[in-house]
Short mmCIF file of C-alpha atoms in Angstrom, two decimals:
data_model
loop_
_atom_site.label_atom_id
_atom_site.label_comp_id
_atom_site.label_asym_id
_atom_site.label_seq_id
_atom_site.Cartn_x
_atom_site.Cartn_y
_atom_site.Cartn_z
CA UNK A 1418 -12.66 97.18 97.60
CA UNK A 1419 -10.93 95.89 94.50
CA UNK A 1420 -12.09 92.05 93.83
CA UNK A 1421 -8.57 90.44 94.50
CA UNK A 1422 -8.59 92.23 98.01
CA UNK A 1423 -12.56 91.27 98.88
CA UNK A 1424 -11.48 87.83 98.06
CA UNK A 1425 -8.54 88.01 100.19
CA UNK A 1426 -10.98 89.25 103.02
CA UNK A 1427 -13.60 87.02 102.74
CA UNK A 1428 -10.86 83.98 103.28
CA UNK A 1429 -9.35 85.59 106.29
CA UNK A 1430 -12.86 86.43 108.22
CA UNK A 1431 -13.37 82.46 106.81
CA UNK A 1432 -9.79 81.96 108.84
CA UNK A 1433 -11.51 83.84 112.16
CA UNK A 1434 -14.49 81.90 112.60
CA UNK A 1435 -12.26 79.13 112.37
CA UNK A 1436 -10.27 80.64 115.29
CA UNK A 1437 -13.58 81.41 116.60
CA UNK A 1438 -14.95 78.13 116.46
CA UNK A 1439 -12.17 76.32 118.11
CA UNK A 1440 -11.36 78.53 120.83
CA UNK A 1441 -15.07 79.54 122.11
CA UNK A 1442 -16.90 76.06 121.62
CA UNK A 1443 -17.68 74.57 125.10
CA UNK A 1444 -18.93 70.69 125.12
CA UNK A 1445 -21.90 70.02 126.57
CA UNK A 1446 -20.76 67.93 129.58
CA UNK A 1447 -18.79 71.05 131.26
CA UNK A 1448 -22.57 72.79 131.38
CA UNK A 1449 -23.75 69.23 132.57
CA UNK A 1450 -20.59 69.56 135.09
CA UNK A 1451 -20.98 73.35 136.66
CA UNK A 1452 -24.57 72.84 136.60
CA UNK A 1453 -25.31 75.60 134.30
CA UNK A 1454 -28.71 75.90 133.07
CA UNK A 1455 -28.21 76.57 129.94
CA UNK A 1456 -30.67 79.17 128.55
CA UNK A 1457 -32.11 79.85 131.41
CA UNK A 1458 -33.64 76.82 131.27
CA UNK A 1459 -33.37 73.15 133.18
CA UNK A 1460 -33.31 70.33 131.25
CA UNK A 1461 -36.71 69.63 131.57
CA UNK A 1462 -37.75 73.38 130.10
CA UNK A 1463 -38.21 74.96 133.72
CA UNK A 1464 -37.09 78.60 133.36
CA UNK A 1465 -34.39 79.76 135.92
CA UNK A 1466 -36.75 81.52 138.73
CA UNK A 1467 -35.23 85.63 138.30
CA UNK A 1468 -37.91 87.45 139.77
CA UNK A 1469 -41.85 88.05 140.66
CA UNK A 1470 -44.57 89.88 139.00
CA UNK A 1471 -48.40 90.46 139.41
CA UNK A 1472 -48.44 91.27 135.70
CA UNK A 1473 -49.87 87.58 134.19
CA UNK A 1474 -49.32 83.98 135.07
CA UNK A 1475 -48.49 80.95 132.61
CA UNK A 1476 -49.59 77.28 134.05
CA UNK A 1477 -49.25 74.67 131.80
CA UNK A 1478 -48.23 71.56 134.66
CA UNK A 1479 -50.62 71.06 138.02
CA UNK A 1480 -48.82 69.15 140.77
CA UNK A 1481 -50.09 66.56 142.44
CA UNK A 1482 -48.15 64.13 145.62
CA UNK A 1483 -45.03 66.47 144.41
CA UNK A 1484 -45.81 65.19 140.81
CA UNK A 1485 -45.77 67.32 137.63
CA UNK A 1486 -49.27 66.42 136.38
CA UNK A 1487 -49.27 67.78 132.24
CA UNK A 1488 -52.97 70.04 131.61
CA UNK A 1489 -54.03 72.47 129.53
CA UNK A 1490 -52.33 75.31 129.31
CA UNK A 1491 -53.77 78.40 131.09
CA UNK A 1492 -53.07 82.39 130.49
CA UNK A 1493 -53.67 85.12 133.42
CA UNK A 1494 -54.03 88.62 132.46
CA UNK A 1495 -53.42 90.78 136.23
CA UNK A 1496 -55.52 87.57 137.44
CA UNK A 1497 -58.31 86.87 134.57
CA UNK A 1498 -58.50 84.11 132.45
CA UNK A 1499 -57.36 85.25 128.89
CA UNK A 1500 -60.13 82.91 127.51
CA UNK A 1501 -62.42 84.80 129.42
CA UNK A 1502 -61.07 88.51 129.03
CA UNK A 1503 -61.84 87.68 124.66
CA UNK A 1504 -64.80 86.04 125.21
CA UNK A 1505 -66.21 88.90 127.28
CA UNK A 1506 -65.17 91.78 124.75
CA UNK A 1507 -65.56 89.88 121.20
CA UNK A 1508 -69.62 90.92 120.88
CA UNK A 1509 -69.33 93.97 122.55
CA UNK A 1510 -66.84 96.16 121.59
CA UNK A 1511 -62.76 95.94 120.92
CA UNK A 1512 -60.56 94.52 123.01
CA UNK A 1513 -57.00 95.88 122.96
CA UNK A 1514 -57.79 99.57 124.30
CA UNK A 1515 -59.56 97.64 127.50
CA UNK A 1516 -56.79 95.01 128.33
CA UNK A 1517 -53.82 97.45 127.95
CA UNK A 1518 -55.22 99.38 130.65
CA UNK A 1519 -55.88 96.16 132.39
CA UNK A 1520 -52.26 95.19 132.05
CA UNK A 1521 -50.70 99.12 132.47
CA UNK A 1522 -52.77 99.58 135.61
CA UNK A 1523 -53.90 96.37 137.19
CA UNK A 1524 -57.89 96.49 137.02
CA UNK A 1525 -60.24 96.59 134.35
CA UNK A 1526 -61.34 99.86 133.49
CA UNK A 1527 -65.00 101.51 134.22
CA UNK A 1528 -66.62 102.85 131.08
CA UNK A 1529 -65.66 106.51 131.70
CA UNK A 1530 -62.10 105.19 132.81
CA UNK A 1531 -62.47 103.40 129.15
CA UNK A 1532 -63.86 106.01 127.64
CA UNK A 1533 -60.69 107.97 128.44
CA UNK A 1534 -58.41 105.77 128.52
CA UNK A 1535 -59.41 105.49 124.64
CA UNK A 1536 -59.23 109.21 123.91
CA UNK A 1537 -55.82 109.48 125.80
CA UNK A 1538 -54.58 107.08 123.05
CA UNK A 1539 -56.70 108.42 120.28
CA UNK A 1540 -54.91 111.98 120.89
CA UNK A 1541 -52.04 110.18 121.39
CA UNK A 1542 -51.51 108.32 117.50
CA UNK A 1543 -49.91 111.64 116.12
CA UNK A 1544 -45.62 111.70 114.71
CA UNK A 1545 -43.56 114.63 115.03
CA UNK A 1546 -43.54 117.31 111.77
CA UNK A 1547 -41.93 115.14 109.10
CA UNK A 1548 -41.08 112.67 110.84
CA UNK A 1549 -42.89 110.29 108.42
CA UNK A 1550 -40.86 112.07 105.19
CA UNK A 1551 -37.59 112.59 107.57
CA UNK A 1552 -37.51 109.14 109.32
CA UNK A 1553 -39.34 106.47 107.88
CA UNK A 1554 -39.12 107.09 104.31
CA UNK A 1555 -35.41 106.99 104.24
CA UNK A 1556 -33.21 104.37 103.77
CA UNK A 1557 -36.59 101.65 103.69
CA UNK A 1558 -35.87 98.12 104.57
CA UNK A 1559 -37.59 95.04 103.66
CA UNK A 1560 -36.41 93.85 107.55
CA UNK A 1561 -39.02 96.05 109.01
CA UNK A 1562 -38.14 94.74 112.66
CA UNK A 1563 -34.86 97.38 111.93
CA UNK A 1564 -36.71 100.17 110.12
CA UNK A 1565 -39.37 100.87 113.42
CA UNK A 1566 -36.39 100.15 115.85
CA UNK A 1567 -34.49 102.79 114.57
CA UNK A 1568 -38.04 105.28 114.24
CA UNK A 1569 -38.18 104.15 118.06
CA UNK A 1570 -35.04 105.92 119.15
CA UNK A 1571 -35.03 108.81 116.65
CA UNK A 1572 -38.40 109.25 118.40
CA UNK A 1573 -36.62 110.54 121.74
CA UNK A 1574 -34.80 113.13 120.23
CA UNK A 1575 -37.78 114.83 120.11
CA UNK A 1576 -38.54 113.98 123.83
CA UNK A 1577 -37.17 116.94 126.01
CA UNK A 1578 -38.01 114.38 129.00
CA UNK A 1579 -37.00 111.77 127.14
CA UNK A 1580 -34.07 110.18 129.71
CA UNK A 1581 -37.04 111.36 132.37
CA UNK A 1582 -36.83 107.86 134.55
CA UNK A 1583 -40.60 109.26 136.94
CA UNK A 1584 -43.02 106.77 136.75
CA UNK A 1585 -45.70 109.65 135.65
CA UNK A 1586 -42.87 110.38 132.89
CA UNK A 1587 -41.98 106.55 131.41
CA UNK A 1588 -46.00 106.42 131.38
CA UNK A 1589 -47.04 108.79 129.26
CA UNK A 1590 -43.72 107.55 126.91
CA UNK A 1591 -44.84 104.27 127.14
CA UNK A 1592 -48.88 105.42 126.22
CA UNK A 1593 -47.06 107.39 123.25
CA UNK A 1594 -45.29 104.17 122.11
CA UNK A 1595 -48.43 102.15 122.45
CA UNK A 1596 -49.82 104.24 120.18
CA UNK A 1597 -47.77 105.12 117.48
CA UNK A 1598 -46.66 101.69 116.56
CA UNK A 1599 -49.41 100.85 114.06
CA UNK A 1600 -47.75 104.61 112.26
CA UNK A 1601 -44.73 103.05 112.73
CA UNK A 1602 -44.92 99.67 111.16
CA UNK A 1603 -47.57 100.38 108.24
CA UNK A 1604 -45.86 103.37 107.26
CA UNK A 1605 -42.37 101.45 107.42
CA UNK A 1606 -44.01 98.92 104.96
CA UNK A 1607 -46.04 101.29 102.28
CA UNK A 1608 -42.04 102.97 102.40
CA UNK A 1609 -40.62 99.85 101.67
CA UNK A 1610 -43.14 98.86 99.02
CA UNK A 1611 -42.74 101.83 97.13
CA UNK A 1612 -38.76 102.64 97.29
CA UNK A 1613 -37.53 99.09 96.99
CA UNK A 1614 -40.55 97.31 95.22
CA UNK A 1615 -41.73 100.55 93.11
CA UNK A 1616 -45.48 100.24 93.96
CA UNK A 1617 -47.82 103.33 94.68
CA UNK A 1618 -47.10 104.76 97.81
CA UNK A 1619 -50.37 106.07 100.37
CA UNK A 1620 -50.46 107.28 103.98
CA UNK A 1621 -53.20 107.11 105.43
CA UNK A 1622 -53.52 109.03 108.81
CA UNK A 1623 -55.37 107.62 112.28
CA UNK A 1624 -59.12 107.73 112.58
CA UNK A 1625 -59.42 109.35 116.35
CA UNK A 1626 -62.58 107.81 116.14
CA UNK A 1627 -61.49 103.80 115.67
CA UNK A 1628 -60.11 101.32 117.45
CA UNK A 1629 -56.18 100.46 117.03
CA UNK A 1630 -57.13 96.74 115.07
CA UNK A 1631 -59.46 99.33 113.00
CA UNK A 1632 -56.91 102.25 111.95
CA UNK A 1633 -53.75 99.35 111.42
CA UNK A 1634 -56.22 97.74 108.84
CA UNK A 1635 -56.98 101.46 107.79
CA UNK A 1636 -53.89 102.37 107.38
CA UNK A 1637 -52.65 99.74 105.26
CA UNK A 1638 -55.18 99.50 102.59
CA UNK A 1639 -55.21 101.45 99.49
CA UNK A 1640 -59.13 102.01 100.20
CA UNK A 1641 -59.08 102.27 103.84
CA UNK A 1642 -62.22 99.13 104.03
CA UNK A 1643 -61.95 96.06 106.27
CA UNK A 1644 -64.74 93.99 106.83
CA UNK A 1645 -65.95 94.19 111.12
CA UNK A 1646 -64.66 90.56 111.75
CA UNK A 1647 -61.88 91.66 109.86
CA UNK A 1648 -61.16 93.91 112.51
CA UNK A 1649 -62.39 91.84 115.59
CA UNK A 1650 -59.97 88.80 114.40
CA UNK A 1651 -57.13 91.56 114.07
CA UNK A 1652 -58.23 92.87 117.81
CA UNK A 1653 -58.38 89.94 119.07
CA UNK A 1654 -55.23 88.08 117.92
CA UNK A 1655 -53.41 91.79 119.45
CA UNK A 1656 -54.94 90.78 122.82
CA UNK A 1657 -53.49 87.41 122.56
CA UNK A 1658 -50.07 88.65 121.91
CA UNK A 1659 -50.00 91.25 123.93
CA UNK A 1660 -48.16 89.90 127.23
CA UNK A 1661 -47.22 85.80 128.23
CA UNK A 1662 -45.28 86.16 131.28
CA UNK A 1663 -41.90 87.79 131.91
CA UNK A 1664 -39.69 85.19 131.03
CA UNK A 1665 -40.22 85.00 127.49
CA UNK A 1666 -37.23 86.54 125.58
CA UNK A 1667 -38.26 90.02 124.49
CA UNK A 1668 -40.02 90.67 128.22
CA UNK A 1669 -36.87 89.29 129.97
CA UNK A 1670 -34.99 91.86 127.99
CA UNK A 1671 -36.98 94.47 128.51
CA UNK A 1672 -36.23 93.98 132.34
CA UNK A 1673 -32.34 93.69 131.97
CA UNK A 1674 -32.46 96.77 130.27
CA UNK A 1675 -34.65 98.70 132.97
CA UNK A 1676 -32.98 97.77 135.48
CA UNK A 1677 -29.90 99.28 134.06
CA UNK A 1678 -31.39 102.48 134.37
CA UNK A 1679 -32.03 103.40 130.73
CA UNK A 1680 -34.70 105.07 129.04
CA UNK A 1681 -38.06 104.10 127.81
CA UNK A 1682 -37.20 104.47 124.01
CA UNK A 1683 -33.69 102.14 124.40
CA UNK A 1684 -35.75 99.94 126.14
CA UNK A 1685 -38.35 99.11 123.77
CA UNK A 1686 -35.55 99.19 121.20
CA UNK A 1687 -33.76 96.24 123.00
CA UNK A 1688 -37.10 94.98 123.35
CA UNK A 1689 -37.72 94.62 119.69
CA UNK A 1690 -34.23 93.09 118.73
CA UNK A 1691 -34.88 90.83 121.12
CA UNK A 1692 -38.64 89.81 119.74
CA UNK A 1693 -37.70 89.89 115.88
CA UNK A 1694 -35.34 86.86 116.13
CA UNK A 1695 -37.15 83.36 114.07
CA UNK A 1696 -36.77 81.87 117.74
CA UNK A 1697 -39.38 84.00 118.83
CA UNK A 1698 -41.37 87.28 117.08
CA UNK A 1699 -40.52 85.60 113.66
CA UNK A 1700 -42.32 81.83 113.79
CA UNK A 1701 -45.14 83.09 112.54
CA UNK A 1702 -43.48 83.08 108.88
CA UNK A 1703 -41.84 80.34 109.75
CA UNK A 1704 -45.68 78.49 109.75
CA UNK A 1705 -46.70 80.02 106.77
CA UNK A 1706 -43.38 79.13 104.56
CA UNK A 1707 -43.54 75.77 106.10
CA UNK A 1708 -47.97 75.39 104.88
CA UNK A 1709 -46.71 77.11 101.34
CA UNK A 1710 -44.16 73.91 101.26
CA UNK A 1711 -46.98 71.37 101.75
CA UNK A 1712 -49.93 72.85 99.33
CA UNK A 1713 -47.62 72.82 97.14
CA UNK A 1714 -46.13 68.75 98.14
CA UNK A 1715 -49.39 67.76 98.93
CA UNK A 1716 -51.38 66.74 96.29
CA UNK A 1717 -54.82 65.27 98.69
CA UNK A 1718 -55.29 67.85 101.46
CA UNK A 1719 -58.11 65.28 102.92
CA UNK A 1720 -55.67 62.61 102.98
CA UNK A 1721 -54.45 62.34 106.53
CA UNK A 1722 -52.02 59.07 105.26
CA UNK A 1723 -50.42 61.82 102.63
CA UNK A 1724 -50.24 64.73 105.03
CA UNK A 1725 -48.62 62.23 107.93
CA UNK A 1726 -46.03 61.47 105.55
CA UNK A 1727 -44.83 64.91 104.64
CA UNK A 1728 -44.68 65.29 108.04
CA UNK A 1729 -42.62 62.63 109.16
CA UNK A 1730 -40.52 63.57 106.34
CA UNK A 1731 -40.19 67.31 107.74
CA UNK A 1732 -39.58 65.92 110.77
CA UNK A 1733 -36.92 63.20 109.25
CA UNK A 1734 -35.25 66.90 108.32
CA UNK A 1735 -36.49 65.74 104.24
CA UNK A 1736 -38.35 68.49 103.85
CA UNK A 1737 -38.79 72.52 103.79
CA UNK A 1738 -35.53 74.10 105.18
CA UNK A 1739 -34.25 70.35 106.57
CA UNK A 1740 -34.65 71.65 110.08
CA UNK A 1741 -36.64 68.34 111.80
CA UNK A 1742 -38.87 70.93 112.96
CA UNK A 1743 -42.95 71.45 112.22
CA UNK A 1744 -43.07 74.91 112.92
CA UNK A 1745 -46.29 76.23 115.59
CA UNK A 1746 -45.96 72.59 116.67
CA UNK A 1747 -44.95 72.94 120.87
CA UNK A 1748 -44.24 76.03 123.60
CA UNK A 1749 -41.45 76.33 125.77
CA UNK A 1750 -44.21 75.97 128.59
CA UNK A 1751 -47.20 74.48 127.25
CA UNK A 1752 -47.55 71.04 127.11
CA UNK A 1753 -51.09 69.78 126.15
CA UNK A 1754 -52.39 73.44 125.00
CA UNK A 1755 -51.77 76.79 124.28
CA UNK A 1756 -55.22 78.45 124.92
CA UNK A 1757 -53.99 81.29 122.88
CA UNK A 1758 -54.81 79.10 120.42
CA UNK A 1759 -57.84 77.23 122.06
CA UNK A 1760 -59.22 80.55 121.90
CA UNK A 1761 -58.37 81.95 118.61
CA UNK A 1762 -59.11 79.25 116.11
CA UNK A 1763 -62.92 80.20 116.78
CA UNK A 1764 -62.31 83.26 115.07
CA UNK A 1765 -59.58 81.66 112.64
CA UNK A 1766 -62.68 79.74 111.59
CA UNK A 1767 -65.29 82.40 111.53
CA UNK A 1768 -62.90 84.63 108.84
CA UNK A 1769 -62.12 81.34 106.41
CA UNK A 1770 -65.48 81.12 106.27
CA UNK A 1771 -65.67 84.85 105.21
CA UNK A 1772 -62.61 84.12 102.64
CA UNK A 1773 -63.95 81.32 101.49
CA UNK A 1774 -60.79 79.89 103.13
CA UNK A 1775 -62.37 76.65 104.53
CA UNK A 1776 -59.76 74.09 102.88
CA UNK A 1777 -57.19 75.67 104.06
CA UNK A 1778 -58.27 75.60 107.68
CA UNK A 1779 -59.33 71.29 106.94
CA UNK A 1780 -55.10 71.23 106.28
CA UNK A 1781 -54.34 73.13 109.08
CA UNK A 1782 -56.86 71.74 111.61
CA UNK A 1783 -55.58 68.14 110.16
CA UNK A 1784 -51.93 69.29 110.41
CA UNK A 1785 -52.67 70.36 114.27
CA UNK A 1786 -54.46 66.86 115.15
CA UNK A 1787 -51.97 64.70 112.86
CA UNK A 1788 -48.34 66.50 113.71
CA UNK A 1789 -48.39 65.76 117.87
CA UNK A 1790 -48.47 62.03 116.69
CA UNK A 1791 -45.94 62.58 114.57
CA UNK A 1792 -43.22 64.17 117.04
CA UNK A 1793 -44.56 62.02 119.50
CA UNK A 1794 -43.32 58.66 117.45
CA UNK A 1795 -40.11 60.50 116.07
CA UNK A 1796 -38.49 61.86 118.99
CA UNK A 1797 -38.00 61.65 122.82
CA UNK A 1798 -40.34 64.33 124.63
CA UNK A 1799 -40.16 65.80 128.26
CA UNK A 1800 -43.98 66.51 127.50
CA UNK A 1801 -47.18 66.76 125.63
CA UNK A 1802 -46.45 68.83 121.84
CA UNK A 1803 -49.68 71.09 120.86
CA UNK A 1804 -50.43 73.94 118.24
CA UNK A 1805 -48.94 77.33 119.53
CA UNK A 1806 -50.38 80.51 118.86
CA UNK A 1807 -48.38 81.00 115.88
CA UNK A 1808 -49.94 78.07 113.85
CA UNK A 1809 -52.44 79.95 113.23
CA UNK A 1810 -51.57 83.18 113.52
CA UNK A 1811 -49.91 83.49 110.75
CA UNK A 1812 -52.71 81.92 108.42
CA UNK A 1813 -55.15 84.42 110.05
CA UNK A 1814 -53.11 87.93 109.00
CA UNK A 1815 -52.98 86.04 105.32
CA UNK A 1816 -56.32 86.19 105.21
CA UNK A 1817 -56.10 89.57 106.41
CA UNK A 1818 -53.81 90.36 103.20
CA UNK A 1819 -51.16 91.41 105.59
CA UNK A 1820 -48.11 91.22 104.06
CA UNK A 1821 -45.29 88.79 105.29
CA UNK A 1822 -43.39 91.94 106.30
CA UNK A 1823 -45.81 93.18 108.66
CA UNK A 1824 -46.48 89.69 110.39
CA UNK A 1825 -43.61 90.11 113.44
CA UNK A 1826 -44.30 94.42 113.78
CA UNK A 1827 -47.92 93.04 114.32
CA UNK A 1828 -46.47 91.08 117.00
CA UNK A 1829 -44.74 93.61 118.40
CA UNK A 1830 -47.92 96.45 118.21
CA UNK A 1831 -49.33 94.07 120.67
CA UNK A 1832 -46.26 92.90 122.91
CA UNK A 1833 -45.61 96.73 123.39
CA UNK A 1834 -48.19 97.14 125.84
CA UNK A 1835 -46.68 94.22 127.78
CA UNK A 1836 -43.11 95.74 128.06
CA UNK A 1837 -44.86 98.73 128.78
CA UNK A 1838 -46.57 97.06 132.08
CA UNK A 1839 -43.13 95.22 133.09
CA UNK A 1840 -40.48 98.18 132.80
CA UNK A 1841 -43.23 100.08 135.23
CA UNK A 1842 -43.17 97.21 137.38
CA UNK A 1843 -39.16 96.67 137.03
CA UNK A 1844 -38.55 100.15 138.34
CA UNK A 1845 -41.02 100.15 141.23
CA UNK A 1846 -39.79 97.57 142.78
CA UNK A 1847 -36.29 96.67 141.53
CA UNK A 1848 -32.98 98.92 143.10
CA UNK A 1849 -29.99 96.62 141.53
CA UNK A 1850 -29.12 96.19 137.90
CA UNK A 1851 -29.38 92.26 136.99
CA UNK A 1852 -26.16 90.98 136.28
CA UNK A 1853 -25.90 86.70 136.24
CA UNK A 1854 -22.68 85.06 136.50
CA UNK A 1855 -20.92 83.17 134.25
CA UNK A 1856 -17.97 80.35 135.29
CA UNK A 1857 -15.49 81.19 133.72
CA UNK A 1858 -13.40 78.39 131.98
CA UNK A 1859 -10.32 79.62 130.84
CA UNK A 1860 -7.03 78.17 131.07
CA UNK A 1861 -4.52 80.71 132.78
CA UNK A 1862 -1.33 81.83 130.03
CA UNK A 1863 2.13 83.77 130.53
CA UNK A 1864 2.61 87.08 128.40
CA UNK A 1865 4.71 86.16 125.64
CA UNK A 1866 5.89 89.27 123.08
CA UNK A 1867 5.16 89.78 119.71
CA UNK A 1868 8.69 89.12 118.72
CA UNK A 1869 8.94 85.73 120.49
CA UNK A 1870 5.69 84.11 119.46
#
C-alpha cells in the first residue's frame, strides 16, 4: 500500500471508529434501568451466581445478622485452606504435583499415588518430533502468550483423538498440556530472545527426576543451575496461582467454551487468550513497571512521607501511566487481605535475603502498608483494600531472573491445572451450552434503498 493510500485508509478507519462510538455507546443509566450487572458483578462487586463447584472456595466476608462483615480472605482447594497446603509441603517436598493431583482428582494423594502421578507428568514432558523447530521457532514474538496459544492449538494436529470428549481422553489431554506448558513457554521465550534480540539460543530438555518448578528454572537458565530456595519459592508461587474459584475470567472462559462441546486444545487456547489481558494475568507486569517508576522518583526509600506523596500523586493520575491505580492493591473479591499474599510474603522475604534485595523488600512492605491508607483517603470504596498476590509475584520473578515476557506464561503454567479441573467438572455436570441474555435497546428502522439514502 503506497503512502497516500495508507493515509486515506488510516483516516477512513478513524471515521469508522467515530461512527462506532456514536452508534454503540450505551448510557450507564440504561444498565441501571434494566438491572444489568456490568461485568457480571453487582455494584458491590459480588459476582453473579453462574454455577456450582467442588473445586475451590473464596471467602472475604462473614454474614452476621444479615450484614456482610469484611474478614481476612480465605481460599480453599478441594476443602483444604491453601495456606495449610503450602505450609504442609514447603519444608518436605515440592507442592505443584501434589496440589495438581488434589485439584484434578479431589483428594490428597497417598505417597504411592503421588509418586505415580509425578511419574505420569514426567513421562508426559515430551513434544512431538521437531515440534520445537517447526512450530515454536517459527514466527517468534515478544507476546509469548500468543506464541504459546498457537502451540497449544497446533498440538491438536498431532492428537488423533483431539475431539474425543470422553472423560478419560480429556483427562489425558489435560495432563499432557499441564506437563508441556513449561516447555512451550520457556522455549517460546528462547526463540524470541534469539531471533528478535539476537541473543544466544539454547534448548534444555526437562529432567524426569526434577519437579515442575525445578525444570522451569533448569530450562530457562543457560547453566541449568538454581538454588533449593529459588525452586521452593517458584513452586509456592505456582501453587498459589493454580486455582481461584470458578468466577475468574479465564476459568469462566474455560467453562463457557467447554459447555459448547469444544475440544480440550481449543478450550485451553481460549483460557490463555483471556488470561493474557492486563486486567487478569498481566497484572504483575504493571506492578513491576510501577515499582521501577517509584524507584526512579522516590529518592529516600525509607521516608514514609516521600513514598506517601508519590502514591497520592499516583492516585491523582499524575504519575506512572496516569490511570490513577496503585497496581497490586485491591482485588475484586478480597477486602482485608488476600490469603495468597499473606502466605507468599514469607517466601518473598527469604528470597530477598538470599539475593541481597532487602532494601527492595522494605520498599514493597512500605507501599503495602501505606497504599490502603492513601486509597481510602482519595477514593470512595465499598470494601477494604489490601495487597494481592500479584503485588509480590513480580518482585519474586525479578529476583529469580525471570524475564518480564514470561510473567504471564508462568501464571498460565499454574492456572492450567485449575482450568483442567473446571473443564472436567463442567463436562460431568453441565448439559446445556452457556447462553446468557442481552437486553436489546435498538430502535427498529425501515429499510431505505441504496439509491435513496
